[in-house]
CSV table of C-alpha atoms in Angstrom, one decimal:
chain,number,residue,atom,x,y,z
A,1,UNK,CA,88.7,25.0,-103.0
A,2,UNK,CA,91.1,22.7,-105.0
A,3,UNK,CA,90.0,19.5,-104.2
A,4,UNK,CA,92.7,17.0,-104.3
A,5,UNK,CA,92.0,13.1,-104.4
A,6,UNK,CA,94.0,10.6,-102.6
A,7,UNK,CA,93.5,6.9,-102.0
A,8,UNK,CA,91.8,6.3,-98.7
A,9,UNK,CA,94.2,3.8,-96.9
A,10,UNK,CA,96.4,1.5,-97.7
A,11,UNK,CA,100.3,1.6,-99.1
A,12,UNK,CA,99.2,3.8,-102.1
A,13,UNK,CA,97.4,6.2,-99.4
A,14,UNK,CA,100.6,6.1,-97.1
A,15,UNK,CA,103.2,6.7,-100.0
A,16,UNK,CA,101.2,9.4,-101.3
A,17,UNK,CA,101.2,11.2,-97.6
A,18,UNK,CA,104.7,10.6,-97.8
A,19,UNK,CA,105.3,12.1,-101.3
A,20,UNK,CA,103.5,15.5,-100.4
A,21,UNK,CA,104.8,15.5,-97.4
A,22,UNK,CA,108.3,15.5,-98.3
A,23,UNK,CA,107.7,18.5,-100.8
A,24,UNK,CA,105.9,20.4,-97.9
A,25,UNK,CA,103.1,19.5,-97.9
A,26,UNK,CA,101.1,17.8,-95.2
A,27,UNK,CA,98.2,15.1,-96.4
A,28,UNK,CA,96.2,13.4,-93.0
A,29,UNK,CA,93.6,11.9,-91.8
A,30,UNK,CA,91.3,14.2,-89.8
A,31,UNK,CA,88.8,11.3,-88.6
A,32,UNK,CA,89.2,7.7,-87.3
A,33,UNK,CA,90.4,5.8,-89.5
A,34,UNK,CA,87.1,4.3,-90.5
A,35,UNK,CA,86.3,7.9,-91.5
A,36,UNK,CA,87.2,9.6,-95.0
A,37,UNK,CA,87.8,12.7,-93.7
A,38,UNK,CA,91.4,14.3,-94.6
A,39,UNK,CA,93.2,17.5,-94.3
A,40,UNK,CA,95.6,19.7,-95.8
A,41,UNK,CA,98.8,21.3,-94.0
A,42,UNK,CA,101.1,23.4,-95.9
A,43,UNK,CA,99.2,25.2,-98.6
A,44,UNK,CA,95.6,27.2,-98.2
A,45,UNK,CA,93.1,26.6,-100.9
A,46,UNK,CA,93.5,22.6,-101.1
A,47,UNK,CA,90.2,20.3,-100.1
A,48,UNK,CA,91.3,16.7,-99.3
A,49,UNK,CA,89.2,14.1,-101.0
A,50,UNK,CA,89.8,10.2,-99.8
A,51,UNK,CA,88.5,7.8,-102.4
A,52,UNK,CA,89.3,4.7,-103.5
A,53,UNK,CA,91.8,4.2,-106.4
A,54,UNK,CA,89.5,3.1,-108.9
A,55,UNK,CA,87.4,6.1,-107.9
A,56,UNK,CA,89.6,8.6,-108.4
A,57,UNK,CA,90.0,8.2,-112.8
A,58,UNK,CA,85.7,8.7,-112.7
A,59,UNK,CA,86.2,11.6,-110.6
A,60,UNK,CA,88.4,13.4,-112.4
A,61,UNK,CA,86.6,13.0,-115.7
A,62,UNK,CA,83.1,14.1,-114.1
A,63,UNK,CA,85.0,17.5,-112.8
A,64,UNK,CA,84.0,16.6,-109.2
A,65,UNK,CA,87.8,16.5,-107.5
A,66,UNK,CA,90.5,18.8,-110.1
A,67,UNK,CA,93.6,16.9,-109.2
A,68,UNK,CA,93.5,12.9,-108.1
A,69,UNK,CA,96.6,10.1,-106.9
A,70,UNK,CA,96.2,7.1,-109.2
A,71,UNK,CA,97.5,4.9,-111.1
A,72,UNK,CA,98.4,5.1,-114.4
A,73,UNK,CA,96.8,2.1,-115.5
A,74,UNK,CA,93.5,2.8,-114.1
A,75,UNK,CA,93.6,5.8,-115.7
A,76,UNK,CA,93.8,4.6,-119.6
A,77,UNK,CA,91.9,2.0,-118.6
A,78,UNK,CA,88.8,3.9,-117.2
A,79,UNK,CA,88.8,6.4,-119.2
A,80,UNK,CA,88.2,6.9,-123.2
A,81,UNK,CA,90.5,9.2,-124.5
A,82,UNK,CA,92.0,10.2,-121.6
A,83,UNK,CA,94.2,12.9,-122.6
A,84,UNK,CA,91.4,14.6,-123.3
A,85,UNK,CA,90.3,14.9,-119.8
A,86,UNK,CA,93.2,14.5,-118.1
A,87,UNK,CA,97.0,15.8,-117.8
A,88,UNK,CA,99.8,13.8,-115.6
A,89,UNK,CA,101.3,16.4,-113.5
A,90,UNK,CA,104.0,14.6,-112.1
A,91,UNK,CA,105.5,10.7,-112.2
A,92,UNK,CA,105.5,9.6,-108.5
A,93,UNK,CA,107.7,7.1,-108.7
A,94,UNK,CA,106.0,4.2,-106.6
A,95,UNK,CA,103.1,1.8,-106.7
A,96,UNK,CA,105.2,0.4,-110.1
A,97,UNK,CA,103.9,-2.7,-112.1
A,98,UNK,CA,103.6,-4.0,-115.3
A,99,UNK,CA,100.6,-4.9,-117.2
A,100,UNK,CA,101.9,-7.9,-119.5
A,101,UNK,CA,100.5,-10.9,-121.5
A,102,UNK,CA,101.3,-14.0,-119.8
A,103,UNK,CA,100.8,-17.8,-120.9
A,104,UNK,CA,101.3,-21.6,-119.8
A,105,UNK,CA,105.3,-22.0,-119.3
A,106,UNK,CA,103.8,-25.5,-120.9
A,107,UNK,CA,103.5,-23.6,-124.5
A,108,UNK,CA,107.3,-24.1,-125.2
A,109,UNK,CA,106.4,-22.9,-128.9
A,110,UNK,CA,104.6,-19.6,-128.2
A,111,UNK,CA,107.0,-16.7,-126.8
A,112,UNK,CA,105.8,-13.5,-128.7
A,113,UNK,CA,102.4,-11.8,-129.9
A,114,UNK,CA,103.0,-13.5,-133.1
A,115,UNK,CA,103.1,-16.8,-131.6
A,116,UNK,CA,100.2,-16.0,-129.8
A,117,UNK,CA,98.2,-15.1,-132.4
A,118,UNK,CA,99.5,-18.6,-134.2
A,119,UNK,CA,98.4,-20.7,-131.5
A,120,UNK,CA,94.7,-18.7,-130.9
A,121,UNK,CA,94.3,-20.0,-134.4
A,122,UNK,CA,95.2,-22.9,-134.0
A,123,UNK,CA,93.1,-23.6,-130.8
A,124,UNK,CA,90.1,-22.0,-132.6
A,125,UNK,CA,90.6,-24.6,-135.4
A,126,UNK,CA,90.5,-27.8,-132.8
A,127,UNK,CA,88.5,-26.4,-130.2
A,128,UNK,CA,85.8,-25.0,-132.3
A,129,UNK,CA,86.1,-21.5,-129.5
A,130,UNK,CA,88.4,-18.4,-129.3
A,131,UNK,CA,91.2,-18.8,-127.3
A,132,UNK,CA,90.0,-17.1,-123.4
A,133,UNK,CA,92.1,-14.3,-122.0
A,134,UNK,CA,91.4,-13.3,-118.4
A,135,UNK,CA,91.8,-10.0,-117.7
A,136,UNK,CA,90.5,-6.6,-115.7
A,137,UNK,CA,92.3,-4.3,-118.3
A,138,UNK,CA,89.5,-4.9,-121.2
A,139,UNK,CA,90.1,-1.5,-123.1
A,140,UNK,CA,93.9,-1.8,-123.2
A,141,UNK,CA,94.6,-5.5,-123.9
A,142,UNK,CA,92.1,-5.0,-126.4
A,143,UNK,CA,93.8,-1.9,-128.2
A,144,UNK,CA,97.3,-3.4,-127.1
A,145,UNK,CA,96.2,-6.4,-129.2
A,146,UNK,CA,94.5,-5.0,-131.9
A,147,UNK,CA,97.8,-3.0,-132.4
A,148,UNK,CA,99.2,-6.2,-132.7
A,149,UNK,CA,97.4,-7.6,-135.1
A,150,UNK,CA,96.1,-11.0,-132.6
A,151,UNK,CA,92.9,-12.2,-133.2
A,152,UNK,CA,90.8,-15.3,-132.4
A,153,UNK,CA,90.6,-14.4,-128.8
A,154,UNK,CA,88.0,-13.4,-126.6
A,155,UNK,CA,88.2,-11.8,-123.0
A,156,UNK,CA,86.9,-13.4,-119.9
A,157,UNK,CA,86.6,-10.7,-117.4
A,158,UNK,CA,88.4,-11.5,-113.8
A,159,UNK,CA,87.9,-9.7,-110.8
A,160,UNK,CA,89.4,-12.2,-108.5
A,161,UNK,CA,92.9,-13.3,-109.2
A,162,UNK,CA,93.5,-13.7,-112.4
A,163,UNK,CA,96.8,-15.8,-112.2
A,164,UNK,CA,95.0,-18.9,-111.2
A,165,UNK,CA,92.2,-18.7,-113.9
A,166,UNK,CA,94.5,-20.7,-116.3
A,167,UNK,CA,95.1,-23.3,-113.6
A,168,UNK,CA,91.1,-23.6,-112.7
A,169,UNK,CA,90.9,-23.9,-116.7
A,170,UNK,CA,88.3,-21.1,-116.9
A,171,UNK,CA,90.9,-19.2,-119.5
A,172,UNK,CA,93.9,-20.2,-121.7
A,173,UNK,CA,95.9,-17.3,-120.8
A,174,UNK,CA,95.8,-13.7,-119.2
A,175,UNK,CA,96.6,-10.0,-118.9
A,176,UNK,CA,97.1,-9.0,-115.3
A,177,UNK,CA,99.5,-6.7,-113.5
A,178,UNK,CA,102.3,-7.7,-111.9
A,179,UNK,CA,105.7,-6.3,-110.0
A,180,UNK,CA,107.8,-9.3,-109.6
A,181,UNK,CA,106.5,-12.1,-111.4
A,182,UNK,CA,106.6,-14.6,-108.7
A,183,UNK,CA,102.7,-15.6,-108.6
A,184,UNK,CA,102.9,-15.7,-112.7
A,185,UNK,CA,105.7,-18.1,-111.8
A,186,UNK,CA,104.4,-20.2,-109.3
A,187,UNK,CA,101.4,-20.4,-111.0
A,188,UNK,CA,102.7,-22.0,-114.2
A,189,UNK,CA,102.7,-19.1,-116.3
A,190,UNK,CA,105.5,-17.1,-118.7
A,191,UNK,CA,105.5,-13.5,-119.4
A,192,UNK,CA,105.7,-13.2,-123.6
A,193,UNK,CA,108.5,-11.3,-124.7
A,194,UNK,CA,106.7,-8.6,-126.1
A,195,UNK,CA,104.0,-8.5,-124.2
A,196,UNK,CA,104.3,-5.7,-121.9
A,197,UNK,CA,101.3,-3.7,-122.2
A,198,UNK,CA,101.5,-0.6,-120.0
A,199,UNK,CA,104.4,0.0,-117.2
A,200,UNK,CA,102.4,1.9,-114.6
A,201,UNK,CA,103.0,3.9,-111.1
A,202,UNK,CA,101.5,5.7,-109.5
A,203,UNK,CA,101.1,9.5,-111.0
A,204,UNK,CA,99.5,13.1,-110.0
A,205,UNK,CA,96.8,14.0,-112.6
A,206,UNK,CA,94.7,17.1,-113.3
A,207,UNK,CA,92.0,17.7,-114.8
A,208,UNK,CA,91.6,21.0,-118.1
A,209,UNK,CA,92.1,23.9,-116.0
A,210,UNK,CA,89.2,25.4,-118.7
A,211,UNK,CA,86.5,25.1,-116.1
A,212,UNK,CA,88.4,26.0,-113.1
A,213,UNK,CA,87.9,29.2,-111.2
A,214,UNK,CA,90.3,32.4,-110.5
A,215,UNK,CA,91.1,30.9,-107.1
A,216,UNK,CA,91.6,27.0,-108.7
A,217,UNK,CA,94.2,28.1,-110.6
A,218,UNK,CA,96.3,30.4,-108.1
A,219,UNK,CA,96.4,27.7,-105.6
A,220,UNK,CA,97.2,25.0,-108.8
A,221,UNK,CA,100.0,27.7,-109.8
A,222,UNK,CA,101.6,28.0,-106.2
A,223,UNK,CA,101.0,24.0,-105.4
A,224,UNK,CA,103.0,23.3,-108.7
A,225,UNK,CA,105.9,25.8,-106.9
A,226,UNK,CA,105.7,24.1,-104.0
A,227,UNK,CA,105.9,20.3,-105.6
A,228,UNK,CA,108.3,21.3,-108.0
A,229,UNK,CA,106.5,20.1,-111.4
């Protein structure tokens, strides 16, 4: 079988469902839905996996599900050299948001990388500490940055919302994702210019067909017909 993994509930789950579905293929729940138990209409050969979002990127690179529903984000971010391991199949075209450097509205003066890497300098020199940047995206703000040549910074990691960390004082600024900007906003904080990061959706991913059997790859080959990619 082909296993395919899927978010296991929310929006992501329900969009995804909807996505196959209108390309003829039918994703659904085969339990309660406290169960993970899926099911596939529409196509023989495809095992329904339902994991959690941040599940699926680990998945994929161990071999255990050959296609997965995630987001694009998650992907770079959980995996090192991940067009190694994996290949998007197909853009989805929801679940969008940005993953952007954002700073007090209060820091009239600093509006780009450059200025950012001015005033962690400059907060370094008075504070005798690197400027904190809450974040759960530690492997792309740091390469995003490094790119950019900022330094005297460190990363706080944040796995509740980040937004408010600047607020509670427990970081200086933050890398987060966002779709509208209205909780940056009402929390005090301004997007920098330049400092979009990654624009992410959600996006159909496979893994190298190199280890897939005969049967893998006639069902891939006649799924891709069906979805059109």
């Amino acid at each position: 079988m082909l296993k395919l993994g899927v978010p296991s509930k929310g929006r992501l789950m329900e969009k995804t469902f909807q996505w196959f579905g209108q390309r003829g293929v039918t994703l659904r729940k085969s339990g309660s839905d406290r169960e993970y138990a899926g099911a596939v209409d529409g196509i023989d050969g495809v095992e329904l996996v339902l994991l959690s979002a941040g599940e699926i990127p680990r998945e994929l690179a161990a071999g255990r599900i050959q296609m997965g529903v995630t987001g694009s984000d998650l992907v770079r971010e959980k995996l090192v050299n991940w067009e190694k391991s994996v290949r998007e199949v197909a853009l989805m075209g929801f679940g969008g948001a940005d993953l952007i450097i954002a700073v007090p509205q209060a820091w009239v003066d600093v509006d780009t990388l450059d200025d950012l890497d001015a005033a962690a300098a400059a907060f370094r020199a008075v504070h005798g500490h690197r400027l904190r940047i809450a974040t759960k995206y530690h492997r792309l703000v740091r390469e995003f940055l490094k790119q950019a040549g900022v330094a005297d910074y460190a990363l706080i990691d944040s796995q509740g919302a980040t937004e408010g960390t600047v607020k509670n004082e427990t970081a200086e600024a933050i890398a987060d994702i966002t779709s509208t900007g209205e909780t940056l906003r009402a929390n005090g904080l301004k997007i920098l210019s330049d400092g979009m990061i990654h624009a992410s959706q959600a996006t159909l991913f496979r893994t190298s067909r190199r280890d897939w059997t005969m049967q893998q790859r006639a069902t891939f080959k006649t799924l891709e017909q069906l979805l059109g990619t």
